[in-house]
Amino acid sequence: MSNMNKYLREDIPSPCYVLDEALLRNNLELMKRVQVESGASIILALKGYSMWSAFPLIKQYLKGCTASSVWEAQLAADKFGSEVHAYAPAYKAEDIKQLLPIVNHISFNSISQWEAYADQAKAAGVSVGLRVNPEHQEADTELYDPSAPGSRLGVRASELENVSLDDVEGIHVHNLCECDSYALERTLAAVENKFGDLLHQVKWLNLGGGHLMTREGYDVDHLISQLQRLKATYNLDIILEPGSAVAWQTGPLVCEVVDIVENQGSIALLDISATAHMPDVLEMPYRPHIEGAGLPADKPYRYRLGGNSCLAGDVIGEYSFDEPLKPGDRLVFADMMHYTMVKTTFFNGVQHPDIGILREDGSFERIRHFTYEDFRSRLS
């Protein structure tokens, strides 16, 4: 049985996001090695993966969570129960009031936010940092590039002239998106060039996310050596907060063919929606892998795959198959755990996929089934 075909079983419903517990543990074991050998800490970025039913396993390996909002911080405090780090582009006074009792670190995005809230955070015993922008680009897609020209994310070195930074305890740098360790090395060179004096002053350096250390071919030894060098040079606590890497290739979205229509070729209509259930397919865009399918010209039977919403552009792409598709056939979209579930919506009232876990012992457990009441409660 292939890796994907093991998800085609009668007890797994359609549609359903399926976390493969054994694959998640494999990723976490690699992250354990990175932490042990480098001395760095790895925490879970909830913006990329917030399936809290998996937290009991994750917290055996990672030291906490990072939150991009009050609600994510509350989820971390409620369900993970370890360190909570926070960063957002801007905080309101009410946000700070809710965050300070539950977070350990907080990073501010601007000097004005620092001046507004840093003293309050320090008085609450929270370690305070500043996000900086090294103005060095590595991300392939501008939508996900924090250092793109005109970025609203982070303070540039030129903005720090004549600003007192004596009370800054940490620096937050998030510059990568699904990058390798050599992109990190280049980013660190830019950070050290622009903010080297500050690195000798602060207690911690948060290197953000985008470190795709669990992807095949990633040079983990090189990553470890970079982190070791940082600690030795600056005597800092080093923090990484990947989202994608934690849940990378840890489970699919299982769906079903509902109908076949013809219009300049065959179109298979599915019981999922690209815009509602896998929006990065349209936003990045990218072409997800389907087990047993090929590029449009690879196999004899070619289909355009469409979602089950009324959005005209709710189309996943063109694929080819060895056999004709028919209603009731199951398709398995690979690698749908990270950034996919956290972005889903109830658009059009299309049935939201269930969430389940394929346990390490081979059993399947449906963790969540969404109902009309969930859709109704989304708005008022």
Short mmCIF file of C-alpha atoms in Angstrom, two decimals:
data_model
loop_
_atom_site.label_atom_id
_atom_site.label_comp_id
_atom_site.label_asym_id
_atom_site.label_seq_id
_atom_site.Cartn_x
_atom_site.Cartn_y
_atom_site.Cartn_z
CA MET A 1 0.00 0.00 0.00
CA SER A 2 1.40 3.42 -0.96
CA ASN A 3 1.74 6.22 1.54
CA MET A 4 -1.38 7.92 0.16
CA ASN A 5 -3.51 4.83 -0.41
CA LYS A 6 -3.44 4.09 3.31
CA TYR A 7 -5.84 7.02 3.67
CA LEU A 8 -8.37 5.40 1.33
CA ARG A 9 -10.21 3.35 3.93
CA GLU A 10 -13.87 3.12 4.84
CA ASP A 11 -13.55 4.61 8.31
CA ILE A 12 -12.02 7.84 6.94
CA PRO A 13 -14.89 10.08 5.74
CA SER A 14 -14.88 12.48 2.83
CA PRO A 15 -13.98 15.25 2.94
CA CYS A 16 -11.45 15.01 5.76
CA TYR A 17 -8.09 16.44 6.80
CA VAL A 18 -6.08 13.49 8.12
CA LEU A 19 -3.11 14.04 10.40
CA ASP A 20 -0.69 11.11 10.25
CA GLU A 21 0.63 10.95 13.80
CA ALA A 22 3.72 8.90 12.93
CA LEU A 23 4.82 11.44 10.32
CA LEU A 24 4.35 14.29 12.77
CA ARG A 25 6.53 12.50 15.31
CA ASN A 26 9.24 12.04 12.67
CA ASN A 27 9.33 15.81 12.13
CA LEU A 28 9.43 16.45 15.85
CA GLU A 29 12.29 14.00 16.35
CA LEU A 30 14.34 15.95 13.81
CA MET A 31 13.52 19.20 15.64
CA LYS A 32 14.59 17.58 18.90
CA ARG A 33 17.96 16.86 17.33
CA VAL A 34 18.31 20.47 16.18
CA GLN A 35 17.53 21.73 19.67
CA VAL A 36 19.88 19.33 21.43
CA GLU A 37 22.84 19.89 19.10
CA SER A 38 22.45 23.65 18.59
CA GLY A 39 21.20 24.77 21.98
CA ALA A 40 18.39 26.71 20.30
CA SER A 41 14.73 26.49 21.27
CA ILE A 42 12.01 25.66 18.74
CA ILE A 43 8.44 26.77 19.37
CA LEU A 44 5.29 26.15 17.35
CA ALA A 45 3.95 28.99 15.18
CA LEU A 46 0.19 28.72 15.53
CA LYS A 47 -0.37 30.81 12.41
CA GLY A 48 0.88 27.82 10.42
CA TYR A 49 -0.50 24.96 12.47
CA SER A 50 -2.99 25.23 15.32
CA MET A 51 -4.55 21.76 15.40
CA TRP A 52 -4.65 21.63 19.18
CA SER A 53 -5.65 17.98 19.34
CA ALA A 54 -2.02 17.30 18.32
CA PHE A 55 -0.56 19.47 21.11
CA PRO A 56 -0.10 16.57 23.57
CA LEU A 57 2.41 15.05 21.14
CA ILE A 58 4.02 18.34 20.06
CA LYS A 59 4.68 19.59 23.57
CA GLN A 60 6.78 16.49 24.26
CA TYR A 61 9.30 18.04 21.85
CA LEU A 62 8.78 21.81 21.49
CA LYS A 63 9.09 24.40 24.22
CA GLY A 64 6.01 26.48 23.59
CA CYS A 65 4.05 28.41 21.00
CA THR A 66 4.21 31.75 19.24
CA ALA A 67 1.01 33.70 18.68
CA SER A 68 0.15 36.35 16.13
CA SER A 69 -3.01 37.48 17.90
CA VAL A 70 -4.77 37.51 21.24
CA TRP A 71 -6.85 34.47 20.29
CA GLU A 72 -3.82 32.43 19.27
CA ALA A 73 -2.13 33.35 22.55
CA GLN A 74 -5.21 32.25 24.45
CA LEU A 75 -5.23 28.95 22.57
CA ALA A 76 -1.56 28.40 23.42
CA ALA A 77 -2.13 29.16 27.10
CA ASP A 78 -5.27 27.03 27.22
CA LYS A 79 -4.23 23.98 25.22
CA PHE A 80 -0.41 23.91 25.10
CA GLY A 81 0.37 25.13 28.58
CA SER A 82 4.00 26.14 28.17
CA GLU A 83 5.85 29.26 27.02
CA VAL A 84 3.82 31.71 24.94
CA HIS A 85 5.56 34.24 22.71
CA ALA A 86 3.63 36.97 20.91
CA TYR A 87 4.11 39.25 17.93
CA ALA A 88 1.60 41.19 15.84
CA PRO A 89 1.98 44.13 13.45
CA ALA A 90 -0.01 46.35 15.81
CA TYR A 91 -1.60 46.03 19.24
CA LYS A 92 -4.48 47.96 20.72
CA ALA A 93 -4.48 48.77 24.43
CA GLU A 94 -7.13 46.09 25.01
CA ASP A 95 -4.91 43.52 23.26
CA ILE A 96 -2.03 44.28 25.61
CA LYS A 97 -4.32 44.02 28.61
CA GLN A 98 -5.34 40.51 27.55
CA LEU A 99 -1.89 39.36 26.47
CA LEU A 100 0.35 40.35 29.35
CA PRO A 101 -1.07 37.85 31.87
CA ILE A 102 -0.49 34.90 29.53
CA VAL A 103 2.67 35.60 27.46
CA ASN A 104 6.37 35.23 28.33
CA HIS A 105 7.82 37.22 25.41
CA ILE A 106 6.29 39.99 23.33
CA SER A 107 7.85 41.65 20.28
CA PHE A 108 6.75 45.03 19.00
CA ASN A 109 6.67 45.96 15.33
CA SER A 110 7.49 49.67 15.57
CA ILE A 111 9.14 52.25 17.78
CA SER A 112 5.76 53.85 18.44
CA GLN A 113 4.31 50.54 19.70
CA TRP A 114 7.44 50.03 21.79
CA GLU A 115 7.04 53.45 23.37
CA ALA A 116 3.35 52.85 24.01
CA TYR A 117 3.54 49.44 25.68
CA ALA A 118 7.09 48.34 26.57
CA ASP A 119 7.07 49.73 30.12
CA GLN A 120 3.70 48.12 30.79
CA ALA A 121 4.98 44.77 29.52
CA LYS A 122 8.19 44.93 31.56
CA ALA A 123 6.21 45.80 34.70
CA ALA A 124 4.19 42.61 34.11
CA GLY A 125 7.38 40.53 33.97
CA VAL A 126 7.20 39.94 30.21
CA SER A 127 10.45 39.91 28.22
CA VAL A 128 10.21 42.63 25.58
CA GLY A 129 11.66 42.60 22.07
CA LEU A 130 11.63 44.58 18.86
CA ARG A 131 11.05 43.17 15.40
CA VAL A 132 13.61 44.38 12.90
CA ASN A 133 13.63 44.34 9.12
CA PRO A 134 17.06 43.41 7.70
CA GLU A 135 15.88 44.59 4.25
CA HIS A 136 17.22 41.37 2.77
CA GLN A 137 14.91 39.34 0.52
CA GLU A 138 14.82 35.55 0.36
CA ALA A 139 11.14 34.58 -0.10
CA ASP A 140 10.16 33.55 -3.63
CA THR A 141 6.61 34.95 -3.45
CA GLU A 142 6.20 38.67 -2.70
CA LEU A 143 2.91 38.02 -0.88
CA TYR A 144 4.94 36.16 1.76
CA ASP A 145 8.07 38.35 1.77
CA PRO A 146 8.45 40.37 5.00
CA SER A 147 11.40 42.29 3.54
CA ALA A 148 9.78 43.31 0.28
CA PRO A 149 10.10 47.05 -0.50
CA GLY A 150 7.49 49.01 1.43
CA SER A 151 6.97 46.21 3.98
CA ARG A 152 4.99 47.15 7.08
CA LEU A 153 6.76 44.45 9.11
CA GLY A 154 9.70 45.34 11.33
CA VAL A 155 11.90 48.33 12.09
CA ARG A 156 14.67 49.23 9.66
CA ALA A 157 18.14 50.11 10.93
CA SER A 158 17.74 53.70 9.74
CA GLU A 159 14.76 54.14 12.06
CA LEU A 160 16.84 53.26 15.13
CA GLU A 161 19.20 56.22 14.90
CA ASN A 162 19.03 58.38 18.04
CA VAL A 163 16.56 55.93 19.66
CA SER A 164 17.39 54.62 23.12
CA LEU A 165 17.38 50.83 23.05
CA ASP A 166 18.84 50.17 26.49
CA ASP A 167 15.75 48.26 27.63
CA VAL A 168 15.37 46.03 24.58
CA GLU A 169 15.79 42.42 25.70
CA GLY A 170 15.33 40.68 22.37
CA ILE A 171 15.36 41.01 18.60
CA HIS A 172 12.75 39.34 16.41
CA VAL A 173 13.64 38.66 12.76
CA HIS A 174 11.21 36.92 10.45
CA ASN A 175 12.50 37.05 6.90
CA LEU A 176 12.08 33.55 5.44
CA CYS A 177 9.32 31.51 3.82
CA GLU A 178 9.89 27.78 3.27
CA CYS A 179 13.61 28.51 2.86
CA ASP A 180 16.79 26.49 3.34
CA SER A 181 19.62 27.02 5.82
CA TYR A 182 21.69 28.95 3.28
CA ALA A 183 18.94 31.56 3.01
CA LEU A 184 19.18 31.79 6.79
CA GLU A 185 22.96 32.24 6.57
CA ARG A 186 22.55 35.13 4.11
CA THR A 187 19.83 36.68 6.27
CA LEU A 188 22.04 36.44 9.36
CA ALA A 189 24.82 38.25 7.51
CA ALA A 190 22.39 41.09 6.80
CA VAL A 191 21.14 41.15 10.39
CA GLU A 192 24.66 41.19 11.81
CA ASN A 193 25.69 43.93 9.40
CA LYS A 194 22.76 46.19 10.28
CA PHE A 195 22.08 45.29 13.91
CA GLY A 196 25.37 43.83 15.18
CA ASP A 197 25.74 46.25 18.09
CA LEU A 198 22.24 45.41 19.27
CA LEU A 199 22.98 41.68 19.11
CA HIS A 200 25.74 42.13 21.69
CA GLN A 201 23.30 43.95 23.97
CA VAL A 202 20.16 41.77 23.99
CA LYS A 203 19.39 38.48 25.73
CA TRP A 204 17.57 36.64 22.94
CA LEU A 205 17.24 36.47 19.17
CA ASN A 206 14.03 35.12 17.65
CA LEU A 207 14.70 34.01 14.08
CA GLY A 208 11.02 33.61 13.24
CA GLY A 209 9.75 30.95 10.89
CA GLY A 210 10.35 29.81 7.34
CA HIS A 211 13.07 27.31 8.31
CA LEU A 212 11.85 24.28 6.36
CA MET A 213 14.18 21.87 8.14
CA THR A 214 11.88 18.86 7.67
CA ARG A 215 11.86 19.11 3.87
CA GLU A 216 13.84 16.43 2.06
CA GLY A 217 17.27 17.74 1.13
CA TYR A 218 17.42 20.44 3.81
CA ASP A 219 20.96 20.72 5.22
CA VAL A 220 20.23 20.21 8.91
CA ASP A 221 23.92 20.09 9.84
CA HIS A 222 24.44 23.50 8.26
CA LEU A 223 21.47 24.90 10.19
CA ILE A 224 22.90 23.57 13.45
CA SER A 225 26.30 25.08 12.71
CA GLN A 226 24.72 28.50 12.05
CA LEU A 227 22.84 28.39 15.34
CA GLN A 228 25.91 27.24 17.24
CA ARG A 229 27.94 30.12 15.78
CA LEU A 230 25.30 32.66 16.82
CA LYS A 231 25.23 31.42 20.40
CA ALA A 232 29.00 31.38 20.63
CA THR A 233 29.43 34.84 19.11
CA TYR A 234 26.72 36.74 20.95
CA ASN A 235 25.88 34.56 23.99
CA LEU A 236 22.17 34.70 23.11
CA ASP A 237 19.16 32.49 23.63
CA ILE A 238 18.19 31.54 20.07
CA ILE A 239 14.54 30.88 19.21
CA LEU A 240 13.04 29.48 16.02
CA GLU A 241 9.30 29.41 15.42
CA PRO A 242 8.51 27.37 12.30
CA GLY A 243 4.95 26.64 11.27
CA SER A 244 5.28 24.74 8.01
CA ALA A 245 8.22 22.62 9.14
CA VAL A 246 6.35 21.14 12.10
CA ALA A 247 3.48 19.77 10.02
CA TRP A 248 5.31 19.43 6.68
CA GLN A 249 4.09 16.34 4.78
CA THR A 250 2.20 15.02 7.81
CA GLY A 251 -1.15 14.30 6.20
CA PRO A 252 -3.56 14.85 3.31
CA LEU A 253 -6.98 16.21 2.51
CA VAL A 254 -9.15 13.30 1.39
CA CYS A 255 -12.03 14.18 -0.94
CA GLU A 256 -14.52 12.62 -3.34
CA VAL A 257 -15.58 13.13 -6.94
CA VAL A 258 -19.23 14.24 -7.00
CA ASP A 259 -19.87 14.78 -10.74
CA ILE A 260 -18.19 14.97 -14.13
CA VAL A 261 -19.15 17.72 -16.59
CA GLU A 262 -17.85 18.51 -20.06
CA ASN A 263 -16.79 21.95 -21.32
CA GLN A 264 -13.66 22.10 -23.49
CA GLY A 265 -12.58 18.97 -21.71
CA SER A 266 -13.65 16.93 -18.71
CA ILE A 267 -14.19 18.66 -15.39
CA ALA A 268 -14.40 16.68 -12.15
CA LEU A 269 -16.40 18.42 -9.42
CA LEU A 270 -15.24 17.57 -5.89
CA ASP A 271 -16.77 17.77 -2.42
CA ILE A 272 -14.12 20.32 -1.41
CA SER A 273 -13.40 23.90 -2.44
CA ALA A 274 -10.05 25.47 -3.31
CA THR A 275 -11.12 28.89 -2.07
CA ALA A 276 -12.65 27.57 1.16
CA HIS A 277 -10.47 24.59 2.01
CA MET A 278 -7.06 25.06 0.34
CA PRO A 279 -6.84 28.81 -0.42
CA ASP A 280 -3.07 28.84 -0.99
CA VAL A 281 -3.76 26.97 -4.24
CA LEU A 282 -5.27 30.23 -5.50
CA GLU A 283 -3.19 32.71 -3.47
CA MET A 284 0.38 31.55 -4.04
CA PRO A 285 -0.61 29.93 -6.46
CA TYR A 286 0.59 26.33 -6.44
CA ARG A 287 -0.42 22.91 -7.75
CA PRO A 288 -0.92 20.37 -4.95
CA HIS A 289 0.20 16.80 -5.43
CA ILE A 290 -2.46 14.10 -5.81
CA GLU A 291 -1.50 10.48 -5.23
CA GLY A 292 -1.70 8.51 -8.48
CA ALA A 293 -2.22 11.59 -10.68
CA GLY A 294 0.14 13.18 -13.16
CA LEU A 295 0.63 16.34 -15.15
CA PRO A 296 -2.07 16.98 -17.78
CA ALA A 297 -0.28 15.07 -20.55
CA ASP A 298 1.24 12.27 -18.46
CA LYS A 299 -1.67 9.84 -18.35
CA PRO A 300 -4.54 8.96 -20.72
CA TYR A 301 -7.45 10.56 -18.82
CA ARG A 302 -7.26 14.30 -18.28
CA TYR A 303 -9.47 16.37 -15.96
CA ARG A 304 -9.77 19.87 -14.64
CA LEU A 305 -10.58 19.61 -10.92
CA GLY A 306 -13.16 22.05 -9.62
CA GLY A 307 -14.40 22.93 -6.18
CA ASN A 308 -17.99 22.78 -5.00
CA SER A 309 -18.59 26.53 -4.53
CA CYS A 310 -20.17 29.03 -6.89
CA LEU A 311 -16.91 30.98 -7.35
CA ALA A 312 -16.09 30.67 -11.04
CA GLY A 313 -12.38 30.47 -10.31
CA ASP A 314 -12.73 27.70 -7.72
CA VAL A 315 -10.48 25.43 -9.78
CA ILE A 316 -7.56 23.43 -8.40
CA GLY A 317 -5.87 22.65 -11.69
CA GLU A 318 -5.49 20.06 -14.44
CA TYR A 319 -4.41 16.51 -13.70
CA SER A 320 -4.30 13.20 -15.56
CA PHE A 321 -5.15 9.70 -14.35
CA ASP A 322 -4.62 6.09 -15.42
CA GLU A 323 -8.37 5.36 -15.32
CA PRO A 324 -11.46 7.52 -15.94
CA LEU A 325 -12.80 9.30 -12.87
CA LYS A 326 -16.36 8.66 -11.79
CA PRO A 327 -18.60 9.92 -8.98
CA GLY A 328 -17.63 8.32 -5.70
CA ASP A 329 -13.92 8.03 -6.49
CA ARG A 330 -11.62 9.32 -3.75
CA LEU A 331 -8.69 11.67 -4.30
CA VAL A 332 -5.90 12.28 -1.81
CA PHE A 333 -4.32 15.76 -1.82
CA ALA A 334 -0.94 15.50 -0.13
CA ASP A 335 0.59 17.84 2.47
CA MET A 336 -2.52 19.68 3.64
CA MET A 337 -1.79 20.12 7.36
CA HIS A 338 0.28 23.32 7.54
CA TYR A 339 -1.28 26.67 6.59
CA THR A 340 -4.27 24.93 5.00
CA MET A 341 -6.59 24.17 7.91
CA VAL A 342 -5.84 27.51 9.59
CA LYS A 343 -7.02 29.37 6.47
CA THR A 344 -10.27 27.51 5.82
CA THR A 345 -13.62 29.30 5.72
CA PHE A 346 -17.31 28.48 5.59
CA PHE A 347 -17.67 30.34 2.28
CA ASN A 348 -20.83 29.44 0.40
CA GLY A 349 -21.84 27.10 3.20
CA VAL A 350 -19.85 24.32 1.54
CA GLN A 351 -19.44 21.39 3.92
CA HIS A 352 -16.25 21.89 5.88
CA PRO A 353 -13.94 18.83 5.88
CA ASP A 354 -13.78 16.77 9.04
CA ILE A 355 -10.52 16.62 10.98
CA GLY A 356 -9.08 13.28 11.98
CA ILE A 357 -5.91 11.59 13.20
CA LEU A 358 -4.41 8.39 11.87
CA ARG A 359 -2.82 7.15 15.09
CA GLU A 360 0.57 5.49 15.27
CA ASP A 361 -1.12 2.16 16.06
CA GLY A 362 -3.02 2.33 12.74
CA SER A 363 -6.40 3.31 14.15
CA PHE A 364 -8.30 6.35 12.86
CA GLU A 365 -10.00 8.85 15.15
CA ARG A 366 -12.33 11.52 13.85
CA ILE A 367 -11.57 14.53 16.03
CA ARG A 368 -14.04 17.05 14.64
CA HIS A 369 -17.16 16.98 12.47
CA PHE A 370 -18.51 20.34 11.36
CA THR A 371 -22.24 20.98 11.24
CA TYR A 372 -24.77 23.56 10.12
CA GLU A 373 -24.62 25.04 13.62
CA ASP A 374 -20.91 25.84 13.09
CA PHE A 375 -21.76 27.65 9.86
CA ARG A 376 -24.66 29.49 11.49
CA SER A 377 -22.52 30.58 14.45
CA ARG A 378 -19.83 32.05 12.21
CA LEU A 379 -21.91 35.21 11.73
CA SER A 380 -25.03 36.63 13.31
#
